[in-house]
């Protein structure tokens, strides 16, 4: 006789902000991502692998980077948040440095990290932007599922060796623009 379906156990994810004490594990995962997926990031392994330990600690003190774990795993994923500080840009922030190790892929951890960045951003800015290389199907699906919408393409955004990569620009509004925002008019 068929048994009733057992409830699917929820993965025990842990997502929290990294600090200077996490510098060594953050360096490892960040350099792994840069090395294995050079087209996925504007930064390069060649530049960041030369940085001293103090640089990594300082990055975690001055930037907001969330880390993700499953059960008692090592660090499996990271996602960064950067709010612009210039007066005319500070209504916007950037989601950057998204990376999930192979062992954490397909688990939902990536979506949890994106959601954590959105929660963090909500009281601080009106919109989060990001760029994703046009060939990155998993990345584009991940961001679309979290409410990001494409608004443009930057042709030849990255050049690695002699190869160019286009990037899709995506944004997720967090609240309605205030009344003073003028409607778009082309041709003024
Ligand atoms: C991008 C990344 C964070 C996504 O994490 P993930 O755990 O692979 O994400 P998910 O498994 O939740 O997959 C997201 C979506 O893409 C789909 N997908 C995953 N891999 C895919 C593949 N190779 N081809 C097509 N679709 C794929 C999934 O089915 C899912 O779609 P769905 O929600 O409609 O089912 C991860 O793949 C990664 O770190 N990649 C390398 C670095 C990178 O690209 N960073 C992003 C920089 S913008």
XYZ file of N, CA, C and O and ligand atoms in Angstrom:
800
model
N 0.837 -1.191 0.000
C 0.000 0.000 0.000
C 0.886 1.260 0.000
O 1.912 1.286 0.692
N 0.497 2.251 -0.801
C 1.318 3.458 -0.863
C 1.325 4.181 0.481
O 0.293 4.313 1.124
N 2.501 4.566 0.893
C 2.638 5.320 2.145
C 2.414 6.797 1.853
O 2.782 7.284 0.777
N 1.833 7.527 2.804
C 1.729 8.973 2.586
C 3.128 9.586 2.478
O 4.069 9.092 3.096
N 3.225 10.612 1.611
C 4.544 11.242 1.437
C 5.055 11.786 2.763
O 4.316 12.454 3.497
N 6.318 11.463 3.046
C 6.932 12.047 4.248
C 7.209 13.519 3.977
O 7.513 13.882 2.835
N 7.103 14.383 4.995
C 7.420 15.793 4.747
C 8.871 15.946 4.317
O 9.751 15.233 4.812
N 9.108 16.819 3.342
C 10.481 17.039 2.881
C 11.190 17.893 3.928
O 10.725 18.994 4.255
N 12.307 17.398 4.487
C 12.959 18.184 5.531
C 13.511 19.489 4.965
O 14.034 19.503 3.849
N 13.355 20.577 5.728
C 13.900 21.870 5.317
C 15.398 21.857 5.565
O 15.863 21.363 6.572
N 16.146 22.399 4.605
C 17.588 22.466 4.797
C 17.885 23.467 5.904
O 17.360 24.575 5.897
N 18.735 23.080 6.855
C 19.100 24.044 7.900
C 20.170 25.016 7.407
O 21.357 24.813 7.615
N 19.712 26.053 6.703
C 20.639 27.073 6.213
C 21.011 28.019 7.348
O 20.186 28.292 8.222
N 22.201 28.539 7.262
C 22.568 29.656 8.139
C 23.136 30.743 7.241
O 23.993 30.461 6.389
N 22.612 31.950 7.374
C 23.132 33.069 6.590
C 23.407 34.209 7.547
O 22.518 34.614 8.301
N 24.622 34.688 7.581
C 24.886 35.866 8.419
C 26.055 36.668 7.855
O 26.773 36.207 6.960
N 26.176 37.882 8.394
C 27.190 38.799 7.885
C 28.584 38.355 8.327
O 28.783 37.964 9.477
N 29.528 38.412 7.399
C 30.905 38.065 7.728
C 31.595 39.285 8.337
O 31.270 40.431 8.000
N 32.556 39.019 9.240
C 33.351 40.131 9.764
C 34.840 39.810 9.611
O 35.204 38.781 9.019
N 35.672 40.682 10.142
C 37.117 40.567 9.908
C 37.653 39.199 10.332
O 38.624 38.705 9.759
N 37.014 38.577 11.308
C 37.504 37.261 11.762
C 37.289 36.175 10.702
O 37.860 35.085 10.805
N 36.433 36.443 9.742
C 36.154 35.464 8.672
C 37.051 35.687 7.450
O 36.820 35.085 6.397
N 38.050 36.567 7.597
C 38.824 36.992 6.418
C 39.452 35.801 5.682
O 39.430 35.751 4.448
N 40.001 34.827 6.410
C 40.702 33.730 5.732
C 39.730 32.860 4.936
O 40.007 32.507 3.776
N 38.580 32.523 5.524
C 37.636 31.672 4.783
C 36.990 32.459 3.646
O 36.691 31.909 2.580
N 36.799 33.751 3.877
C 36.241 34.574 2.795
C 37.232 34.650 1.627
O 36.848 34.510 0.464
N 38.493 34.838 1.937
C 39.528 34.891 0.886
C 39.489 33.601 0.061
O 39.499 33.646 -1.175
N 39.398 32.454 0.749
C 39.395 31.165 0.039
C 38.231 31.058 -0.935
O 38.384 30.677 -2.092
N 37.038 31.375 -0.457
C 35.858 31.185 -1.311
C 35.837 32.224 -2.437
O 35.484 31.916 -3.572
N 36.255 33.431 -2.124
C 36.257 34.493 -3.139
C 37.255 34.157 -4.259
O 36.933 34.253 -5.445
N 38.463 33.729 -3.869
C 39.470 33.406 -4.889
C 39.062 32.178 -5.687
O 39.321 32.093 -6.892
N 38.387 31.228 -5.033
C 37.887 30.046 -5.766
C 36.895 30.486 -6.845
O 36.960 30.037 -7.994
N 35.998 31.368 -6.485
C 35.003 31.852 -7.458
C 35.667 32.599 -8.610
O 35.358 32.376 -9.783
N 36.619 33.481 -8.269
C 37.295 34.261 -9.314
C 38.084 33.351 -10.255
O 38.129 33.584 -11.462
N 38.692 32.306 -9.671
C 39.521 31.412 -10.507
C 38.638 30.542 -11.411
O 38.915 30.387 -12.603
N 37.569 29.980 -10.836
C 36.755 29.018 -11.598
C 35.757 29.680 -12.545
O 35.289 29.039 -13.491
N 35.390 30.918 -12.262
C 34.363 31.589 -13.077
C 34.799 33.025 -13.394
O 34.137 33.980 -12.992
N 35.929 33.182 -14.109
C 36.439 34.538 -14.328
C 35.438 35.450 -15.020
O 35.408 36.664 -14.773
N 34.583 34.883 -15.882
C 33.638 35.713 -16.630
C 32.471 36.194 -15.757
O 31.699 37.055 -16.178
N 32.357 35.619 -14.539
C 31.206 35.972 -13.691
C 31.451 37.227 -12.855
O 30.517 37.754 -12.248
N 32.688 37.718 -12.834
C 33.024 38.815 -11.923
C 33.836 39.886 -12.649
O 34.661 39.570 -13.507
N 33.625 41.127 -12.248
C 34.425 42.219 -12.799
C 35.851 42.182 -12.256
O 36.786 42.615 -12.913
N 36.014 41.682 -11.041
C 37.354 41.571 -10.446
C 38.041 40.318 -10.969
O 37.372 39.397 -11.438
N 39.363 40.270 -10.796
C 40.075 39.094 -11.314
C 40.855 38.397 -10.208
O 41.284 39.023 -9.227
N 41.060 37.089 -10.389
C 41.880 36.306 -9.470
C 43.294 36.887 -9.426
O 43.898 36.994 -8.362
N 43.821 37.290 -10.583
C 45.191 37.795 -10.652
C 45.364 39.015 -9.746
O 46.377 39.148 -9.065
N 44.382 39.909 -9.710
C 44.481 41.108 -8.856
C 44.277 40.756 -7.383
O 45.036 41.170 -6.516
N 43.211 40.006 -7.083
C 42.850 39.839 -5.670
C 43.743 38.826 -4.959
O 43.928 38.916 -3.748
N 44.317 37.867 -5.694
C 45.159 36.871 -5.018
C 46.445 37.498 -4.477
O 47.122 36.917 -3.643
N 46.763 38.697 -4.941
C 47.980 39.374 -4.462
C 47.722 40.222 -3.221
O 48.643 40.791 -2.656
N 46.469 40.353 -2.834
C 46.152 41.262 -1.725
C 46.614 40.667 -0.397
O 46.472 39.464 -0.164
N 47.134 41.504 0.500
C 47.580 41.007 1.805
C 46.387 40.682 2.711
O 45.265 41.124 2.458
N 46.683 39.926 3.781
C 45.615 39.521 4.706
C 44.816 40.729 5.203
O 43.593 40.660 5.341
N 45.525 41.824 5.478
C 44.846 42.995 6.060
C 43.784 43.542 5.099
O 42.757 44.078 5.529
N 44.010 43.392 3.817
C 43.056 43.903 2.821
C 41.728 43.137 2.923
O 40.651 43.716 2.830
N 41.837 41.814 3.154
C 40.627 41.006 3.225
C 39.847 41.344 4.495
O 38.607 41.440 4.469
N 40.582 41.528 5.588
C 39.910 41.887 6.846
C 39.232 43.242 6.696
O 38.078 43.437 7.103
N 39.931 44.172 6.056
C 39.370 45.518 5.890
C 38.130 45.485 4.984
O 37.151 46.166 5.234
N 38.198 44.640 3.962
C 37.026 44.545 3.066
C 35.791 44.122 3.860
O 34.709 44.654 3.672
N 35.968 43.159 4.758
C 34.813 42.667 5.516
C 34.365 43.671 6.576
O 33.226 43.627 7.021
N 35.274 44.561 6.972
C 34.869 45.599 7.930
C 34.148 46.735 7.225
O 33.213 47.315 7.768
N 34.567 47.050 6.008
C 34.016 48.232 5.340
C 32.917 47.885 4.335
O 32.196 48.765 3.895
N 32.786 46.604 3.972
C 31.722 46.209 3.039
C 30.777 45.272 3.774
O 31.136 44.693 4.794
N 29.600 45.118 3.210
C 28.642 44.175 3.788
C 28.666 42.921 2.930
O 28.258 42.951 1.769
N 29.174 41.827 3.525
C 29.221 40.554 2.809
C 28.528 39.509 3.673
O 28.873 39.336 4.845
N 27.561 38.837 3.090
C 26.861 37.773 3.805
C 27.444 36.425 3.399
O 27.811 36.205 2.236
N 27.547 35.531 4.383
C 28.015 34.180 4.128
C 26.884 33.196 4.372
O 25.958 33.479 5.138
N 26.970 32.040 3.694
C 25.924 31.027 3.857
C 26.505 29.651 4.114
O 27.534 29.279 3.526
N 25.871 28.925 5.021
C 26.300 27.573 5.387
C 25.076 26.654 5.347
O 23.934 27.122 5.474
N 25.326 25.364 5.206
C 24.253 24.376 5.340
C 24.689 23.387 6.408
O 25.791 22.819 6.318
N 23.849 23.185 7.397
C 24.219 22.344 8.554
C 25.538 22.866 9.140
O 25.693 24.048 9.337
N 26.479 21.918 9.319
C 27.769 22.345 9.886
C 28.843 22.376 8.798
O 30.002 22.064 9.036
N 28.439 22.747 7.586
C 29.369 22.795 6.445
C 30.376 23.927 6.643
O 30.149 24.841 7.432
N 31.467 23.884 5.864
C 32.265 25.107 5.752
C 31.466 26.171 4.990
O 30.377 25.875 4.467
N 32.025 27.358 4.911
C 31.352 28.438 4.180
C 31.083 27.993 2.741
O 32.002 27.605 2.026
N 29.811 28.058 2.316
C 29.448 27.537 0.987
C 29.034 28.622 0.001
O 28.984 28.371 -1.198
N 28.692 29.801 0.515
C 28.246 30.834 -0.422
C 28.448 32.217 0.160
O 28.515 32.395 1.388
N 28.551 33.200 -0.737
C 28.708 34.595 -0.313
C 27.925 35.510 -1.252
O 27.724 35.183 -2.431
N 27.509 36.644 -0.713
C 26.858 37.688 -1.518
C 27.154 39.024 -0.871
O 27.075 39.152 0.359
N 27.518 40.011 -1.695
C 27.886 41.318 -1.169
C 26.831 42.371 -1.457
O 26.053 42.260 -2.413
N 26.821 43.401 -0.603
C 25.907 44.536 -0.734
C 26.753 45.797 -0.647
O 27.569 45.941 0.267
N 26.538 46.706 -1.587
C 27.238 47.991 -1.518
C 26.264 49.112 -1.847
O 25.703 49.145 -2.941
N 26.078 49.998 -0.884
C 25.200 51.154 -1.130
C 26.066 52.312 -1.586
O 27.111 52.588 -0.991
N 25.638 52.970 -2.640
C 26.386 54.141 -3.105
C 26.303 55.235 -2.043
O 25.284 55.362 -1.355
N 27.355 56.043 -1.934
C 27.341 57.106 -0.924
C 27.189 58.495 -1.542
O 26.814 59.432 -0.860
N 27.485 58.652 -2.834
C 27.364 59.965 -3.470
C 25.912 60.433 -3.401
O 24.979 59.629 -3.531
N 25.738 61.722 -3.193
C 24.407 62.279 -2.929
C 23.374 61.846 -3.974
O 22.267 61.464 -3.625
N 23.749 61.881 -5.244
C 22.762 61.605 -6.291
C 22.579 60.116 -6.565
O 21.754 59.730 -7.384
N 23.370 59.304 -5.915
C 23.302 57.853 -6.165
C 22.866 57.058 -4.944
O 22.677 55.850 -5.028
N 22.705 57.748 -3.810
C 22.572 56.951 -2.586
C 21.190 56.334 -2.388
O 20.934 55.737 -1.353
N 20.315 56.499 -3.364
C 19.037 55.770 -3.309
C 19.205 54.354 -3.882
O 18.261 53.579 -3.899
N 20.429 54.048 -4.361
C 20.632 52.759 -5.038
C 21.776 51.977 -4.390
O 22.695 52.574 -3.816
N 21.713 50.673 -4.528
C 22.791 49.806 -4.038
C 23.076 48.744 -5.085
O 22.320 48.573 -6.050
N 24.166 48.032 -4.859
C 24.585 46.985 -5.797
C 24.699 45.660 -5.059
O 25.232 45.611 -3.949
N 24.169 44.620 -5.662
C 24.431 43.252 -5.198
C 25.638 42.773 -5.990
O 25.616 42.787 -7.213
N 26.698 42.367 -5.307
C 27.940 41.995 -6.004
C 28.524 40.730 -5.359
O 28.139 40.348 -4.245
N 29.462 40.112 -6.069
C 30.253 39.026 -5.487
C 29.459 37.802 -5.095
O 29.813 37.109 -4.142
N 28.408 37.508 -5.863
C 27.559 36.334 -5.556
C 28.283 35.065 -6.002
O 28.663 34.928 -7.172
N 28.454 34.149 -5.080
C 29.117 32.889 -5.437
C 28.670 31.786 -4.491
O 28.628 31.988 -3.271
N 28.319 30.638 -5.067
C 27.994 29.450 -4.264
C 28.862 28.295 -4.757
O 28.936 28.035 -5.959
N 29.537 27.654 -3.803
C 30.391 26.510 -4.149
C 29.548 25.377 -4.710
O 28.350 25.264 -4.385
N 30.178 24.510 -5.514
C 29.469 23.402 -6.163
C 28.613 22.636 -5.148
O 27.453 22.314 -5.412
N 29.176 22.366 -3.961
C 28.462 21.569 -2.946
C 27.181 22.254 -2.482
O 26.281 21.591 -1.955
N 27.098 23.559 -2.638
C 25.913 24.289 -2.157
C 24.924 24.610 -3.261
O 23.856 25.177 -3.008
N 25.268 24.259 -4.497
C 24.385 24.637 -5.627
C 23.148 23.751 -5.673
O 23.180 22.574 -5.274
N 22.095 24.317 -6.163
C 20.850 23.566 -6.307
C 20.170 23.266 -4.981
O 19.240 22.471 -4.935
N 20.626 23.912 -3.918
C 20.057 23.637 -2.592
C 19.075 24.707 -2.130
O 18.359 24.507 -1.155
N 19.098 25.856 -2.786
C 18.305 26.988 -2.312
C 19.143 27.991 -1.525
O 18.653 29.059 -1.156
N 20.404 27.649 -1.282
C 21.250 28.582 -0.521
C 21.454 29.898 -1.269
O 21.439 30.973 -0.673
N 21.632 29.800 -2.600
C 21.843 31.023 -3.385
C 20.651 31.964 -3.216
O 20.813 33.176 -2.990
N 19.443 31.415 -3.294
C 18.237 32.245 -3.145
C 18.170 32.848 -1.741
O 17.755 33.999 -1.566
N 18.599 32.097 -0.739
C 18.590 32.629 0.631
C 19.557 33.800 0.769
O 19.275 34.781 1.448
N 20.697 33.689 0.115
C 21.664 34.792 0.176
C 21.108 36.040 -0.511
O 21.239 37.154 -0.006
N 20.477 35.831 -1.667
C 19.895 36.991 -2.371
C 18.809 37.627 -1.496
O 18.747 38.854 -1.355
N 17.972 36.801 -0.887
C 16.906 37.340 -0.027
C 17.488 38.114 1.146
O 16.965 39.136 1.555
N 18.600 37.632 1.678
C 19.223 38.323 2.822
C 19.726 39.707 2.399
O 19.603 40.677 3.145
N 20.293 39.774 1.185
C 20.752 41.077 0.689
C 19.546 42.008 0.505
O 19.587 43.190 0.864
N 18.456 41.470 -0.019
C 17.254 42.304 -0.224
C 16.730 42.820 1.127
O 16.404 44.002 1.276
N 16.658 41.924 2.111
C 16.186 42.354 3.457
C 17.072 43.454 4.018
O 16.592 44.409 4.617
N 18.373 43.281 3.830
C 19.320 44.265 4.350
C 19.129 45.612 3.633
O 19.216 46.679 4.241
N 18.873 45.533 2.330
C 18.789 46.748 1.519
C 17.497 47.526 1.756
O 17.471 48.756 1.641
N 16.434 46.814 2.079
C 15.090 47.414 2.074
C 14.979 48.724 2.873
O 14.469 49.718 2.353
N 15.489 48.769 4.111
C 15.360 50.047 4.831
C 16.373 51.102 4.402
O 16.289 52.247 4.845
N 17.321 50.742 3.560
C 18.444 51.644 3.273
C 18.341 52.329 1.919
O 18.791 53.461 1.764
N 17.814 51.634 0.911
C 17.824 52.163 -0.460
C 16.492 51.864 -1.155
O 15.678 51.087 -0.653
N 16.323 52.488 -2.326
C 15.075 52.306 -3.084
C 15.184 51.204 -4.135
O 14.169 50.711 -4.618
N 16.411 50.853 -4.481
C 16.577 49.912 -5.596
C 17.926 49.194 -5.482
O 18.905 49.789 -5.044
N 17.937 47.931 -5.855
C 19.209 47.188 -5.929
C 19.487 46.871 -7.397
O 18.589 46.409 -8.113
N 20.708 47.096 -7.818
C 21.116 46.788 -9.194
C 22.181 45.690 -9.173
O 22.839 45.472 -8.148
N 22.324 45.044 -10.290
C 23.405 44.062 -10.430
C 23.677 43.873 -11.901
O 22.888 44.278 -12.759
N 24.813 43.249 -12.167
C 25.104 42.845 -13.548
C 25.413 41.358 -13.545
O 25.972 40.836 -12.581
N 25.006 40.711 -14.620
C 25.245 39.269 -14.745
C 25.609 38.989 -16.200
O 24.983 39.532 -17.120
N 26.658 38.183 -16.387
C 27.105 37.926 -17.749
C 25.963 37.245 -18.523
O 25.231 36.415 -17.982
N 25.779 37.660 -19.768
C 24.575 37.266 -20.513
C 24.443 35.756 -20.658
O 23.327 35.230 -20.755
N 25.548 35.020 -20.641
C 25.494 33.558 -20.805
C 25.228 32.815 -19.491
O 25.127 31.589 -19.486
N 25.097 33.527 -18.379
C 24.953 32.894 -17.063
C 23.470 32.583 -16.777
O 22.760 33.358 -16.131
N 23.030 31.436 -17.281
C 21.606 31.084 -17.167
C 21.185 30.948 -15.695
O 20.153 31.480 -15.284
N 22.019 30.228 -14.907
C 21.654 30.014 -13.498
C 21.544 31.352 -12.772
O 20.594 31.588 -12.009
N 22.517 32.248 -13.009
C 22.486 33.550 -12.353
C 21.236 34.339 -12.732
O 20.522 34.872 -11.868
N 20.931 34.382 -14.035
C 19.773 35.176 -14.480
C 18.477 34.615 -13.899
O 17.590 35.372 -13.480
N 18.373 33.291 -13.858
C 17.145 32.690 -13.294
C 17.036 32.966 -11.798
O 15.953 33.246 -11.270
N 18.168 32.860 -11.124
C 18.193 33.132 -9.685
C 17.700 34.552 -9.398
O 16.833 34.773 -8.540
N 18.228 35.522 -10.136
C 17.871 36.920 -9.875
C 16.430 37.209 -10.314
O 15.716 37.950 -9.637
N 16.015 36.638 -11.438
C 14.625 36.863 -11.878
C 13.648 36.343 -10.835
O 12.644 36.994 -10.524
N 13.962 35.160 -10.274
C 13.061 34.578 -9.269
C 12.971 35.467 -8.032
O 11.974 35.439 -7.306
N 14.022 36.263 -7.789
C 14.026 37.146 -6.617
C 13.465 38.529 -6.946
O 13.542 39.437 -6.115
N 12.926 38.693 -8.157
C 12.259 39.950 -8.504
C 13.109 40.941 -9.266
O 12.674 42.071 -9.509
N 14.305 40.577 -9.654
C 15.127 41.470 -10.480
C 14.645 41.404 -11.925
O 14.297 40.315 -12.420
N 14.637 42.570 -12.578
C 14.226 42.609 -13.982
C 15.343 43.187 -14.842
O 16.012 44.137 -14.421
N 15.524 42.618 -16.045
C 16.570 43.178 -16.922
C 16.142 44.537 -17.459
O 14.976 44.734 -17.776
N 17.095 45.498 -17.499
C 16.745 46.804 -18.085
C 17.746 47.228 -19.142
O 17.640 48.319 -19.704
N 18.706 46.369 -19.453
C 19.644 46.732 -20.523
C 20.738 45.712 -20.657
O 20.827 44.763 -19.871
N 21.527 45.931 -21.682
C 22.682 45.055 -21.904
C 23.897 45.946 -22.122
O 23.815 46.925 -22.893
N 24.953 45.646 -21.418
C 26.208 46.344 -21.694
C 27.045 45.430 -22.575
O 27.505 44.369 -22.153
N 27.178 45.835 -23.827
C 27.945 45.050 -24.780
C 29.423 45.104 -24.412
O 29.931 46.149 -24.021
N 30.101 43.988 -24.557
C 31.535 43.903 -24.320
C 31.918 44.509 -22.967
O 32.891 45.256 -22.841
N 31.116 44.179 -21.947
C 31.352 44.745 -20.609
C 32.663 44.260 -20.017
O 33.342 45.000 -19.306
N 33.014 43.006 -20.284
C 34.266 42.442 -19.767
C 35.103 41.950 -20.932
O 34.565 41.469 -21.932
N 36.421 42.044 -20.748
C 37.332 41.471 -21.740
C 38.337 40.595 -20.992
O 39.033 41.077 -20.091
N 38.339 39.327 -21.341
C 39.269 38.392 -20.693
C 40.131 37.814 -21.798
O 39.632 37.100 -22.681
N 41.397 38.129 -21.754
C 42.247 37.796 -22.897
C 41.708 38.553 -24.104
O 41.525 39.765 -24.061
N 41.403 37.811 -25.145
C 40.868 38.452 -26.359
C 39.357 38.265 -26.478
O 38.764 38.622 -27.496
N 38.739 37.700 -25.422
C 37.305 37.397 -25.506
C 36.483 38.454 -24.758
O 36.831 38.838 -23.627
N 35.396 38.860 -25.387
C 34.500 39.847 -24.770
C 33.257 39.151 -24.209
O 32.798 38.148 -24.762
N 32.693 39.735 -23.165
C 31.476 39.199 -22.551
C 30.476 40.336 -22.365
O 30.814 41.380 -21.789
N 29.259 40.107 -22.846
C 28.172 41.063 -22.610
C 27.592 40.816 -21.219
O 27.559 39.677 -20.751
N 27.112 41.878 -20.593
C 26.454 41.718 -19.298
C 25.025 42.252 -19.358
O 24.757 43.283 -20.002
N 24.129 41.553 -18.688
C 22.750 42.026 -18.536
C 22.689 42.865 -17.269
O 23.227 42.464 -16.227
N 22.069 44.046 -17.381
C 21.880 44.915 -16.223
C 20.503 44.597 -15.652
O 19.511 44.581 -16.387
N 20.450 44.336 -14.355
C 19.167 43.979 -13.735
C 18.940 44.870 -12.515
O 19.890 45.295 -11.855
N 17.683 45.124 -12.212
C 17.361 45.954 -11.042
C 16.119 45.423 -10.368
O 15.238 44.843 -11.020
N 16.076 45.618 -9.054
C 14.885 45.236 -8.281
C 14.475 46.440 -7.439
O 15.154 46.795 -6.465
N 13.364 47.094 -7.826
C 12.885 48.204 -7.005
C 12.426 47.668 -5.647
O 11.860 46.584 -5.565
N 12.666 48.458 -4.596
C 12.241 48.039 -3.255
C 11.060 48.864 -2.773
O 10.420 48.527 -1.810
N 10.837 50.005 -3.406
C 9.657 50.811 -3.127
C 9.371 51.688 -4.336
O 10.219 51.823 -5.220
N 8.175 52.291 -4.339
C 7.791 53.147 -5.454
C 8.682 54.378 -5.466
O 9.032 54.893 -4.402
N 9.033 54.880 -6.669
C 9.786 56.130 -6.701
C 8.959 57.256 -6.086
O 7.730 57.239 -6.187
N 9.626 58.237 -5.431
C 8.869 59.317 -4.812
C 8.295 60.206 -5.907
O 8.712 60.185 -7.059
N 7.298 61.053 -5.523
C 6.493 61.780 -6.499
C 7.321 62.688 -7.390
O 6.947 62.976 -8.516
N 8.504 63.128 -6.899
C 9.275 64.089 -7.681
C 9.956 63.445 -8.885
O 10.483 64.132 -9.730
N 9.961 62.096 -8.937
C 10.626 61.454 -10.073
C 9.854 61.753 -11.356
O 8.664 61.460 -11.467
N 10.541 62.365 -12.327
C 9.863 62.763 -13.569
C 9.662 61.547 -14.459
O 10.493 60.638 -14.476
N 8.546 61.507 -15.215
C 8.386 60.409 -16.161
C 9.461 60.496 -17.241
O 9.971 61.571 -17.531
N 9.781 59.337 -17.822
C 10.828 59.319 -18.849
C 10.331 60.021 -20.098
O 9.209 59.789 -20.559
N 11.115 60.947 -20.611
C 10.767 61.608 -21.854
C 11.987 61.578 -22.757
O 13.050 62.045 -22.383
N 11.837 61.007 -23.922
C 12.976 60.910 -24.831
C 12.863 62.041 -25.840
O 11.808 62.266 -26.418
N 13.935 62.781 -26.029
C 13.926 63.816 -27.055
C 13.927 65.225 -26.493
O 13.881 66.181 -27.239
N 13.956 65.366 -25.132
C 14.041 66.713 -24.543
C 15.362 67.365 -24.895
O 16.373 66.700 -24.969
C 24.932 31.787 -9.874
C 24.899 30.850 -8.658
C 25.137 31.666 -7.392
C 23.517 30.209 -8.588
O 23.491 29.302 -7.518
P 22.788 27.873 -7.712
O 22.770 27.168 -6.438
O 23.474 27.253 -8.870
O 21.330 28.359 -8.086
P 20.039 27.454 -8.244
O 20.371 25.984 -8.186
O 19.045 27.975 -7.288
O 19.615 27.748 -9.738
C 18.990 28.944 -10.100
C 18.133 28.659 -11.305
O 18.957 28.346 -12.430
C 18.671 27.041 -12.920
N 19.957 26.456 -13.277
C 20.967 26.140 -12.455
N 22.007 25.697 -13.171
C 21.620 25.725 -14.473
C 22.253 25.389 -15.690
N 23.488 24.933 -15.728
N 21.542 25.560 -16.836
C 20.299 26.049 -16.810
N 19.647 26.409 -15.686
C 20.311 26.232 -14.538
C 17.997 26.325 -11.762
O 17.144 25.286 -12.226
C 17.215 27.460 -11.143
O 16.090 27.774 -11.919
P 14.617 27.605 -11.337
O 14.600 28.397 -10.050
O 13.747 28.161 -12.397
O 14.484 26.129 -11.108
C 25.975 29.728 -8.761
O 25.680 28.915 -9.856
C 27.379 30.253 -8.865
O 27.988 30.592 -7.859
N 27.892 30.346 -10.118
C 29.257 30.782 -10.360
C 29.466 32.251 -10.000
C 28.402 33.150 -10.579
O 27.956 32.969 -11.710
N 28.013 34.166 -9.783
C 27.016 35.125 -10.194
C 27.678 36.367 -10.644
S 26.452 37.570 -11.215
